PDB file of C-alpha atoms and ligand atoms in Angstrom:
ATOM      1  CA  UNK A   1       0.000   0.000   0.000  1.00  0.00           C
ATOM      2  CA  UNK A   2       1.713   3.128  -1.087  1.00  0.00           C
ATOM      3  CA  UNK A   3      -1.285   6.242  -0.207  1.00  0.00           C
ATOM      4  CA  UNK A   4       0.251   9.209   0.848  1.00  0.00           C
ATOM      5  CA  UNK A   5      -1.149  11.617   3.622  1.00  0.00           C
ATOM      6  CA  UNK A   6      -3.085  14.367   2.008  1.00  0.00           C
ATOM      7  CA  UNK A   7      -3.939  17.226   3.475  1.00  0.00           C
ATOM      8  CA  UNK A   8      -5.436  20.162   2.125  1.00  0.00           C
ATOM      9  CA  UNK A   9      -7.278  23.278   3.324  1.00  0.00           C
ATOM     10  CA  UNK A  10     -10.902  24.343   1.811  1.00  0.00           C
ATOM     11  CA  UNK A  11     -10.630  28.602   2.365  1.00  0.00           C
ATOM     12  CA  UNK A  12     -14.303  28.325   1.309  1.00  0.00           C
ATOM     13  CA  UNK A  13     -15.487  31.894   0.336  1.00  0.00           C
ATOM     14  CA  UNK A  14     -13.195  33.382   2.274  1.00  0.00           C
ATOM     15  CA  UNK A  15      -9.800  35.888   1.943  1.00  0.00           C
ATOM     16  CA  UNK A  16      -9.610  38.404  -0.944  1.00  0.00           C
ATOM     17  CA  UNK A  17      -6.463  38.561  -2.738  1.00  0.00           C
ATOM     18  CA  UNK A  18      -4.705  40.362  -0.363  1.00  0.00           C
ATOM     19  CA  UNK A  19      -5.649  38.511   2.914  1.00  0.00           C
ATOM     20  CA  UNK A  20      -4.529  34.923   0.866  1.00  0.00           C
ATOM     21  CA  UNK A  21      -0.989  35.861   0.748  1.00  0.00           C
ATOM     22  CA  UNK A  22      -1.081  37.041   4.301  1.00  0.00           C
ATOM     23  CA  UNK A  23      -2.270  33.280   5.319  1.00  0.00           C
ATOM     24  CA  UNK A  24      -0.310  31.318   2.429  1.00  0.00           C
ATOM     25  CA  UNK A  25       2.769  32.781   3.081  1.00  0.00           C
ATOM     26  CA  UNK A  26       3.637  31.653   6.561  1.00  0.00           C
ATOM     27  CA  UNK A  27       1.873  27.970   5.551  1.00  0.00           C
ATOM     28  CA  UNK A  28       4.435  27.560   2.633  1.00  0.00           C
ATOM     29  CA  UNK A  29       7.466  28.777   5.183  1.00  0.00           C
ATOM     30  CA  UNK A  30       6.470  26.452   7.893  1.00  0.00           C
ATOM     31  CA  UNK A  31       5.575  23.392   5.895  1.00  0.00           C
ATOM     32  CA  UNK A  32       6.310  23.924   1.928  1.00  0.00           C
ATOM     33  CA  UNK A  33       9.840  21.711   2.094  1.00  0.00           C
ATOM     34  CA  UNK A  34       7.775  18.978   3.237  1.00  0.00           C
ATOM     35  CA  UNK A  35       7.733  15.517   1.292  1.00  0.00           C
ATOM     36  CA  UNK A  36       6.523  13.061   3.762  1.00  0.00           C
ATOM     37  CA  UNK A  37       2.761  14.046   2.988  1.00  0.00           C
ATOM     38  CA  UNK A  38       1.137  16.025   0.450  1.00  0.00           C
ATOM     39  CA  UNK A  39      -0.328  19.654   1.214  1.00  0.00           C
ATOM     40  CA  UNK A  40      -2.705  21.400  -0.697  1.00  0.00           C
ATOM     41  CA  UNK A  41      -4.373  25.201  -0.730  1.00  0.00           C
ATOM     42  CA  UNK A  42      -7.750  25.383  -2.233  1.00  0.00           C
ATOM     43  CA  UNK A  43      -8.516  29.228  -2.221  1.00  0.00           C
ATOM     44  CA  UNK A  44     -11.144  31.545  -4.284  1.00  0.00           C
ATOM     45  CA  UNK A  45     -10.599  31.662  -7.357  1.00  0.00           C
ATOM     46  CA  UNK A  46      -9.601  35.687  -7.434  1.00  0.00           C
ATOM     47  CA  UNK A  47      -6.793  34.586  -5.263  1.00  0.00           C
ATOM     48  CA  UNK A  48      -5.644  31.746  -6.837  1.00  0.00           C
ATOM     49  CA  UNK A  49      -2.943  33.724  -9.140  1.00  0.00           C
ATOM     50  CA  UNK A  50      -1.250  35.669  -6.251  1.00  0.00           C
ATOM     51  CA  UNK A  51      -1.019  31.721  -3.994  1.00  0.00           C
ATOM     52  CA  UNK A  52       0.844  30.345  -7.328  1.00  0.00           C
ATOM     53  CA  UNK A  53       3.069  32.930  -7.119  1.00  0.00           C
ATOM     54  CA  UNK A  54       3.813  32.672  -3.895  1.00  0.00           C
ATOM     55  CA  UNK A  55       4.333  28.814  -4.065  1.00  0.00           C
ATOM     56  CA  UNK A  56       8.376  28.357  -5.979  1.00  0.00           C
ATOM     57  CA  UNK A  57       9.353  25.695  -5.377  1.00  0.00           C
ATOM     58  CA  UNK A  58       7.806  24.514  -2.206  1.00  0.00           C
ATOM     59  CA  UNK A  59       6.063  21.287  -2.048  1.00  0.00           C
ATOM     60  CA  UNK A  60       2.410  22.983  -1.326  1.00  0.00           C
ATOM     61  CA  UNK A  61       0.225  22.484  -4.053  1.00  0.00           C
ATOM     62  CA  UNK A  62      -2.708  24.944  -4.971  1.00  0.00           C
ATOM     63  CA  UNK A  63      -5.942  23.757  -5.679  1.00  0.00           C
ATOM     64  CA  UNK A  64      -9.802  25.199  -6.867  1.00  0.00           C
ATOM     65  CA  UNK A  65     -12.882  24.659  -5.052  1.00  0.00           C
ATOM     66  CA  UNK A  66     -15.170  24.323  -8.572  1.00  0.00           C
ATOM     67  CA  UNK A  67     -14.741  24.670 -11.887  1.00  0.00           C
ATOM     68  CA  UNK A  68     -17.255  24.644 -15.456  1.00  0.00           C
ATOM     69  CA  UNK A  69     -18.191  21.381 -16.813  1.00  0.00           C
ATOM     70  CA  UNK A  70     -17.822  23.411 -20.182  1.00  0.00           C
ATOM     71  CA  UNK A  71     -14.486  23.519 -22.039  1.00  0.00           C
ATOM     72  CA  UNK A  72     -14.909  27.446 -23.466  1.00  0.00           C
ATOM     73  CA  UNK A  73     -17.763  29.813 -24.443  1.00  0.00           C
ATOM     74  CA  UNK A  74     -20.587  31.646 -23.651  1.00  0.00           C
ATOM     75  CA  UNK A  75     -20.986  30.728 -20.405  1.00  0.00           C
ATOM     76  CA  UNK A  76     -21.089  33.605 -18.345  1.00  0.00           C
ATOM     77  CA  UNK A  77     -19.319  33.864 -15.015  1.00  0.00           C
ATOM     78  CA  UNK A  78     -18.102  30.647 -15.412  1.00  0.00           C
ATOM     79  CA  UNK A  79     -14.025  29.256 -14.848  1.00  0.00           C
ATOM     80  CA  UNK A  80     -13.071  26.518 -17.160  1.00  0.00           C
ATOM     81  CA  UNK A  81     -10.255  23.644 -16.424  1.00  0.00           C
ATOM     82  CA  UNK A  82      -7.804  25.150 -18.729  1.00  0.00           C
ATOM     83  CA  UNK A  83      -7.967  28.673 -17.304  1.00  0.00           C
ATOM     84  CA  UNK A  84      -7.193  26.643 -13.775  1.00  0.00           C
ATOM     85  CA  UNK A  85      -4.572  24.631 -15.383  1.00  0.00           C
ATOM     86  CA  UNK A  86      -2.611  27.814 -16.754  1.00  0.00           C
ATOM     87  CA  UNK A  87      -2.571  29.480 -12.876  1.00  0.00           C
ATOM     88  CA  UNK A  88      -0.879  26.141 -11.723  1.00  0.00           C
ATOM     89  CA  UNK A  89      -3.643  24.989 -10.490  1.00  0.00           C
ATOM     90  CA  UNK A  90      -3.488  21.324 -10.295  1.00  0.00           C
ATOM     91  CA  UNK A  91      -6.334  19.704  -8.098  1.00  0.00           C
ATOM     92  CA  UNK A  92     -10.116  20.705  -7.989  1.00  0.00           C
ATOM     93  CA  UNK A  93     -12.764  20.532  -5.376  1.00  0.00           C
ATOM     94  CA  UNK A  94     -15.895  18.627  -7.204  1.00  0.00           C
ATOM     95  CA  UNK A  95     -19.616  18.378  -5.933  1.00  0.00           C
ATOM     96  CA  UNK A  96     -18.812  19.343  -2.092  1.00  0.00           C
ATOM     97  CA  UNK A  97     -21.484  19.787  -0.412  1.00  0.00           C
ATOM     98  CA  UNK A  98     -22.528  23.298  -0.330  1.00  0.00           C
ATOM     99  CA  UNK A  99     -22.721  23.214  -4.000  1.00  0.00           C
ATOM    100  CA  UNK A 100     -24.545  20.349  -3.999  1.00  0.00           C
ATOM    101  CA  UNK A 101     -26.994  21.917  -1.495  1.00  0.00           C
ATOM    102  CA  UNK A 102     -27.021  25.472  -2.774  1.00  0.00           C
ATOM    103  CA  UNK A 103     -26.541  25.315  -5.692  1.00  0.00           C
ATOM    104  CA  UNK A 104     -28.551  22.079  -6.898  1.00  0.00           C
ATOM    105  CA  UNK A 105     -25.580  20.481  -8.175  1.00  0.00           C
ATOM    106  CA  UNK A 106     -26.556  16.719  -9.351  1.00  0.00           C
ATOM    107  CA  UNK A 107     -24.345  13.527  -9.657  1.00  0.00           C
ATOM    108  CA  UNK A 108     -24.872  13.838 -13.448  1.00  0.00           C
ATOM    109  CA  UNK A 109     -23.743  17.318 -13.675  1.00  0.00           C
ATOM    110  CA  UNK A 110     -20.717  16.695 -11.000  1.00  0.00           C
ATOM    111  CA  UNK A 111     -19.960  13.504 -13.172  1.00  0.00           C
ATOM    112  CA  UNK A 112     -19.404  15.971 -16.060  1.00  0.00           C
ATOM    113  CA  UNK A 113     -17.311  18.137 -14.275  1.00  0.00           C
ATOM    114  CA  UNK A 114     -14.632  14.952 -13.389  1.00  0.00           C
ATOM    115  CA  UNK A 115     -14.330  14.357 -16.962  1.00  0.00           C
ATOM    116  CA  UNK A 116     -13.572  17.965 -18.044  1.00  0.00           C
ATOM    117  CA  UNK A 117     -10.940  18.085 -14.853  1.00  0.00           C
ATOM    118  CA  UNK A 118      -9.478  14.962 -15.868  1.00  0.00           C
ATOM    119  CA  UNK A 119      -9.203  15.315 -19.628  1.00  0.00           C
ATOM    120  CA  UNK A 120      -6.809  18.570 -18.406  1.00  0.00           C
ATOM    121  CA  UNK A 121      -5.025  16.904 -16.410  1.00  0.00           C
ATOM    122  CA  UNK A 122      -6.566  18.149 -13.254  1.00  0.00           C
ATOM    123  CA  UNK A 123      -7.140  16.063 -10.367  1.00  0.00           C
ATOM    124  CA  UNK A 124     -10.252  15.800  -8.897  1.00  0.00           C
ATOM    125  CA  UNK A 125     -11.070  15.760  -5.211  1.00  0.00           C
ATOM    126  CA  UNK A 126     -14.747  14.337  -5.165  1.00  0.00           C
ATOM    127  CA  UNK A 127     -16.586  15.213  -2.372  1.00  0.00           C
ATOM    128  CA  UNK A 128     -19.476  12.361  -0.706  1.00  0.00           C
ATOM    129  CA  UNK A 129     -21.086  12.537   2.035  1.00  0.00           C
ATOM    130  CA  UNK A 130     -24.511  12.154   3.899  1.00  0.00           C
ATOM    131  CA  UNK A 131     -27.106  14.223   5.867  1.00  0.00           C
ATOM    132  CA  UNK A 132     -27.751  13.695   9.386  1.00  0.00           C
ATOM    133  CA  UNK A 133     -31.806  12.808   8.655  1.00  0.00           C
ATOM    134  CA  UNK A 134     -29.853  10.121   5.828  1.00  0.00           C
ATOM    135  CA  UNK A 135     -27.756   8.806   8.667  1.00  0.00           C
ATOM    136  CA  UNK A 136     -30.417   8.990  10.785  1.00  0.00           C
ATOM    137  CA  UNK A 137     -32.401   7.035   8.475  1.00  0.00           C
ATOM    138  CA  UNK A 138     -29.760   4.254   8.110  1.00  0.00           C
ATOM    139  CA  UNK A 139     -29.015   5.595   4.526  1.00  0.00           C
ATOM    140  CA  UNK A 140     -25.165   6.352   4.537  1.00  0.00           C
ATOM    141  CA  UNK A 141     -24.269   3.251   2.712  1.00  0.00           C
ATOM    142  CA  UNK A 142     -26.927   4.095  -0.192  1.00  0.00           C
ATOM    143  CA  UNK A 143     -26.330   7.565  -0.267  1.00  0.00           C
ATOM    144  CA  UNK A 144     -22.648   7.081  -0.809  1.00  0.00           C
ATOM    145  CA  UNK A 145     -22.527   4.732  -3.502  1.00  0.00           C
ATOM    146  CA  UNK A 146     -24.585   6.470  -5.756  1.00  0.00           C
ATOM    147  CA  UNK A 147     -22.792   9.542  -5.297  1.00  0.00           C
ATOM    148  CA  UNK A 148     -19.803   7.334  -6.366  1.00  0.00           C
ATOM    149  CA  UNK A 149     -21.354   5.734  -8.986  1.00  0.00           C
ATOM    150  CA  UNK A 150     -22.819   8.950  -9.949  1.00  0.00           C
ATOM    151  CA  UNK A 151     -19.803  10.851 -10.504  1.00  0.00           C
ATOM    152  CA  UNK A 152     -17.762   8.009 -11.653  1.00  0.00           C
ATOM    153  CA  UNK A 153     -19.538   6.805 -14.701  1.00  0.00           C
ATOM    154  CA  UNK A 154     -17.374   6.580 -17.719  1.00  0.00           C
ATOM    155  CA  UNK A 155     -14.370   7.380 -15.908  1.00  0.00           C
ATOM    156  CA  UNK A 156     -11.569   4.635 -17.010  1.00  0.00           C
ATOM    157  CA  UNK A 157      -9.271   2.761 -14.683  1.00  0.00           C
ATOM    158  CA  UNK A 158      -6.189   4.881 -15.659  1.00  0.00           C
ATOM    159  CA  UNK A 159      -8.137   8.223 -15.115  1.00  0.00           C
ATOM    160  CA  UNK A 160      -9.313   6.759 -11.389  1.00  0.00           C
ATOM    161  CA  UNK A 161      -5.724   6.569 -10.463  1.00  0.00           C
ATOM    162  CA  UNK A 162      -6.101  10.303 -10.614  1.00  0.00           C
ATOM    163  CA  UNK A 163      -8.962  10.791  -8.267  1.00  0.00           C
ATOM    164  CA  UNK A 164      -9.345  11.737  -4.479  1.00  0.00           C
ATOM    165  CA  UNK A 165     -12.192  11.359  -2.344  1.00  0.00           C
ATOM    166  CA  UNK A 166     -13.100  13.429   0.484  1.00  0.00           C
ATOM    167  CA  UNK A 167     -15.584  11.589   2.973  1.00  0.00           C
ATOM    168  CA  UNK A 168     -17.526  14.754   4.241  1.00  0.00           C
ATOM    169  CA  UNK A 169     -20.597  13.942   6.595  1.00  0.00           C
ATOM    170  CA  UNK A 170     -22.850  16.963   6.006  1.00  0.00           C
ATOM    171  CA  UNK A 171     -23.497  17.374   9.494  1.00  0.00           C
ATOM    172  CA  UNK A 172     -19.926  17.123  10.736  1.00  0.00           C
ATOM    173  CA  UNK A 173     -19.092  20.322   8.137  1.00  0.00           C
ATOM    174  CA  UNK A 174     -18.709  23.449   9.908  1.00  0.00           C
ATOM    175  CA  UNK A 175     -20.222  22.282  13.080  1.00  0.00           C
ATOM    176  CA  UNK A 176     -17.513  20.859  15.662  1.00  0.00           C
ATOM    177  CA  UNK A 177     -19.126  17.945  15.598  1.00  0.00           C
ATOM    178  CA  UNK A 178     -16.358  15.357  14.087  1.00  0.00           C
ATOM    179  CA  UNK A 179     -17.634  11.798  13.434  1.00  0.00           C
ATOM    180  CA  UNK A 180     -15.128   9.626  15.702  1.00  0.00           C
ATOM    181  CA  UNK A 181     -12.906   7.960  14.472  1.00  0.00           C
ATOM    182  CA  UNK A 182     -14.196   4.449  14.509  1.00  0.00           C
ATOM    183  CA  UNK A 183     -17.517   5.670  12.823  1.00  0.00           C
ATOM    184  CA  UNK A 184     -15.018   7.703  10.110  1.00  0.00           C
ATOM    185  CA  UNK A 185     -12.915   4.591   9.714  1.00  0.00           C
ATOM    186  CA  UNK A 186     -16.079   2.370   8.687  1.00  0.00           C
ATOM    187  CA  UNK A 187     -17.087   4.227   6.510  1.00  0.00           C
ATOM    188  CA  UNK A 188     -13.966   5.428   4.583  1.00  0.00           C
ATOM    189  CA  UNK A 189     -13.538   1.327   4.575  1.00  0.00           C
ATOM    190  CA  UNK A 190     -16.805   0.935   2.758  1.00  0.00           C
ATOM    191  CA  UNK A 191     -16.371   3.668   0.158  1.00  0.00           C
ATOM    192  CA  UNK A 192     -13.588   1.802  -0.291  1.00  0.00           C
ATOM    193  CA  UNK A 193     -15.169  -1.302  -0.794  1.00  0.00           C
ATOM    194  CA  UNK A 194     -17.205   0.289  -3.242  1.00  0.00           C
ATOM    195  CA  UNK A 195     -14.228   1.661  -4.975  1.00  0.00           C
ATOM    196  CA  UNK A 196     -12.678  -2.215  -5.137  1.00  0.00           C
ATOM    197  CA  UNK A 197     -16.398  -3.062  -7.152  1.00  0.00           C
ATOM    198  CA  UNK A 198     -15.451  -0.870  -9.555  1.00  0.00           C
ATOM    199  CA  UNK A 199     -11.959  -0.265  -9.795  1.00  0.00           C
ATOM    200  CA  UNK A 200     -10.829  -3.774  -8.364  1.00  0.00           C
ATOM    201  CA  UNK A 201      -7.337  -3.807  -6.462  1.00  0.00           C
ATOM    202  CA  UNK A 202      -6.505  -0.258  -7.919  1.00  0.00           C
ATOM    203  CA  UNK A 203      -9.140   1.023  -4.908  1.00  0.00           C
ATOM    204  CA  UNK A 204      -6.054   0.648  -2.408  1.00  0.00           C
ATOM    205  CA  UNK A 205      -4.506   3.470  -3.866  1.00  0.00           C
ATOM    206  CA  UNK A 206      -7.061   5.845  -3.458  1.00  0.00           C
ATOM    207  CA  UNK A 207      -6.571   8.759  -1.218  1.00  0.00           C
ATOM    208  CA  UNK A 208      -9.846   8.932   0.926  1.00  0.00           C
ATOM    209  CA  UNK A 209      -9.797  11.969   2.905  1.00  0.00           C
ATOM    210  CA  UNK A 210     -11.880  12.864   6.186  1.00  0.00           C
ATOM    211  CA  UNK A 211     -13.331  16.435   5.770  1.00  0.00           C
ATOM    212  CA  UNK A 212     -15.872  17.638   8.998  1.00  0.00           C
ATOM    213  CA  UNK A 213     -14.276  19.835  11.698  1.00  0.00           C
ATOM    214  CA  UNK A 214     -10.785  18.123  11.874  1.00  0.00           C
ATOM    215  CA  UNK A 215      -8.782  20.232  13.426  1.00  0.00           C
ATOM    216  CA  UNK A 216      -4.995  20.034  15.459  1.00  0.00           C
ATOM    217  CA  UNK A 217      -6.887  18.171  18.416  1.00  0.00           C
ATOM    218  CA  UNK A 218      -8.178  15.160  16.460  1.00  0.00           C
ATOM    219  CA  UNK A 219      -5.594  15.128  12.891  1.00  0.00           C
ATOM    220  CA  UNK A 220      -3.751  12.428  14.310  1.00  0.00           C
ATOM    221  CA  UNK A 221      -6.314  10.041  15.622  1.00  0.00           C
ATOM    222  CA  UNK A 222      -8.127  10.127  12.408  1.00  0.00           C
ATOM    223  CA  UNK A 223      -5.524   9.965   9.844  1.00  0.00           C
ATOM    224  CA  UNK A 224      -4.228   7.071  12.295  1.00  0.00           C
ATOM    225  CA  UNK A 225      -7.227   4.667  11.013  1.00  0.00           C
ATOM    226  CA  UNK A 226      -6.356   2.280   8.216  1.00  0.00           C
ATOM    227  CA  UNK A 227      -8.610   3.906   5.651  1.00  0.00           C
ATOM    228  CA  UNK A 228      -8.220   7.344   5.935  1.00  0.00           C
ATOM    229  CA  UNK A 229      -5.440   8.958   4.336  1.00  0.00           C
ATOM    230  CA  UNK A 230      -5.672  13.033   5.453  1.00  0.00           C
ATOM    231  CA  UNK A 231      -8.284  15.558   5.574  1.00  0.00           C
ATOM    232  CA  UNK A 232     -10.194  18.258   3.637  1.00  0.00           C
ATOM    233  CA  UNK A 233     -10.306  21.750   6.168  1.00  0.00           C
ATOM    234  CA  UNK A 234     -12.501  24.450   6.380  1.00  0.00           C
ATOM    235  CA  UNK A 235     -12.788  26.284   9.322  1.00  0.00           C
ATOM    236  CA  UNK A 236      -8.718  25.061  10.750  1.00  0.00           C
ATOM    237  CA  UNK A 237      -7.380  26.051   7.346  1.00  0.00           C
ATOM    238  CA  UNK A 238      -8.269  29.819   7.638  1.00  0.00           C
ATOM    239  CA  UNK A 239      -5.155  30.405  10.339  1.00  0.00           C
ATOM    240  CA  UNK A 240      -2.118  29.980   9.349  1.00  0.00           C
ATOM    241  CA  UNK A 241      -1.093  28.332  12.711  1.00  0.00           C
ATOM    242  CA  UNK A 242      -3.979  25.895  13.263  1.00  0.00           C
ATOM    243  CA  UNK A 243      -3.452  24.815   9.687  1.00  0.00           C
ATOM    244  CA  UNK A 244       0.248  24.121  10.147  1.00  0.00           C
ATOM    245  CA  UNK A 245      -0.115  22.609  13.737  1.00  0.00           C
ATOM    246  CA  UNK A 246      -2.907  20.420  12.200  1.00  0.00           C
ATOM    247  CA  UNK A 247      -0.681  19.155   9.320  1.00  0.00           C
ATOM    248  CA  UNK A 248       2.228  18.201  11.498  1.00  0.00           C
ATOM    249  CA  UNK A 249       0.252  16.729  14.127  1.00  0.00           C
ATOM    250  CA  UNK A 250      -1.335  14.907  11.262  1.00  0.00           C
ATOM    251  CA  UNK A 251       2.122  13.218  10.462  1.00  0.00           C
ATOM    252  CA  UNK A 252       2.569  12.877  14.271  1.00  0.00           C
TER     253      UNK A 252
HETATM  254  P1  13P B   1     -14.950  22.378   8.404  1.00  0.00           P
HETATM  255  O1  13P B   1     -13.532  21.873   8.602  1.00  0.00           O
HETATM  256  O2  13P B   1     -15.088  23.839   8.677  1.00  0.00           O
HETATM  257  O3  13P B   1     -15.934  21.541   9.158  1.00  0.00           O
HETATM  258  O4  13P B   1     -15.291  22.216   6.846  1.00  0.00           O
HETATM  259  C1  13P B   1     -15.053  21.008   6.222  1.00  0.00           C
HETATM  260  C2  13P B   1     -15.250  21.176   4.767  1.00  0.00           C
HETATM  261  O5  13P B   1     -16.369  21.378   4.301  1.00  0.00           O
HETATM  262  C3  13P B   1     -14.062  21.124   3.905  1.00  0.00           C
HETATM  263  O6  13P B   1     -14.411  21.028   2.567  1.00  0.00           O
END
């Protein structure tokens, strides 16, 4: 099993241009020479040019949270994959979510979006996840395989090798309330169960990520579990201390 820690912070809509390089900065000085785990920064797009820059030739990646499922055009107020691609962007948020929720983003239309980030080279970080009436209900497993299936269809083996997932229970997002780490490690093993239906053996080298108020005080407990192989941060990723503190504790 070769999966390596990855750990990457959602800014969400938050930090204009100006306020990015005030958080990025000290992130990439405390942590960019790292190469024992992967780090990633996943700001708005209007500050995604001025985090490149900032980057050299650190190890911190830079990441969007979206992107157009359409190559070019009249599409207004849209951001394709090869405007992303020439910024050095080179992962993407898909179907978190908020834009599932707010926005009415489908499995369909998220399914079309991993295509267009793959076919430039982008990797995708696919967000899943359930509500807390769906858990509730005793619907995780359901839910979560057809979001997989969803946004997996006509993706071929050598294009899944490019693919992240970020386990997100809705109701662990933004609330302090983290799933423990057992409950995370079940079902980070069962997506990746449903991974080996469909992807066979190449499902052990998926990066599953845990997304859902991690934060320095739990990093290391939950990236401890077999299954889950680093997190996806909102809140703990706009500081530039809990962020680092969260990353190295991660790595313990
Ligand atoms: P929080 O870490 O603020 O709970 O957000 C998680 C998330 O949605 C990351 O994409």
């Amino acid at each position: 099993m070769s999966r390596k820690i990855l750990i990457a912070g959602n800014w969400k809509m938050n930090k204009t241009a100006t306020e990015a390089v005030e958080l990025a900065k000290p992130i990439i000085e405390a942590i960019g020479n790292q190469n024992d785990i992967d780090v990633l920064m996943c700001p708005p797009f209007t500050s995604i040019s001025a985090v490149s820059e900032l980057i050299g030739n650190s190890t911190v990646r830079v990441g969007a949270q979206n992107m157009s499922d359409k190559a070019s055009g009249a599409y207004t107020g849209e951001i394709s994959a090869a405007m992303l691609r020439d910024l050095q962007v080179s992962y993407v948020i898909l179907g978190h979510s908020e834009r599932r929720s707010y926005y009415g983003e489908t499995d369909a239309f998220i399914n079309r979006k991993v295509l267009a980030c793959l076919e430039n080279n982008l990797k995708p970080v696919l967000c899943v996840g359930e509500t807390l009436e769906e858990r509730e209900g005793d619907k995780t497993e359901a839910v979560l395989e057809k979001q997989i299936k969803g946004a997996f269809a006509g993706i071929s083996a050598d294009d899944f090798k490019k693919i992240v997932i970020a386990y997100e229970p809705v109701w662990a997002i933004g609330t302090g309330r983290t799933a423990t780490p057992d409950m995370a490690e079940a079902t980070h093993a069962f997506i990746r169960k449903v991974l080996a239906g469909l992807y066979g053996a190449l499902a052990e080298e998926t990066v599953i990520q845990y997304g859902g108020s991690m934060k320095p005080e739990n990093s290391r407990e939950l990236v401890a579990q077999p299954d889950i192989d680093g997190g996806l941060i909102g809140g703990a990723a706009l500081k530039a201390d809990s962020f680092h503190d969260l990353v190295k504790n991660a790595i313990g």
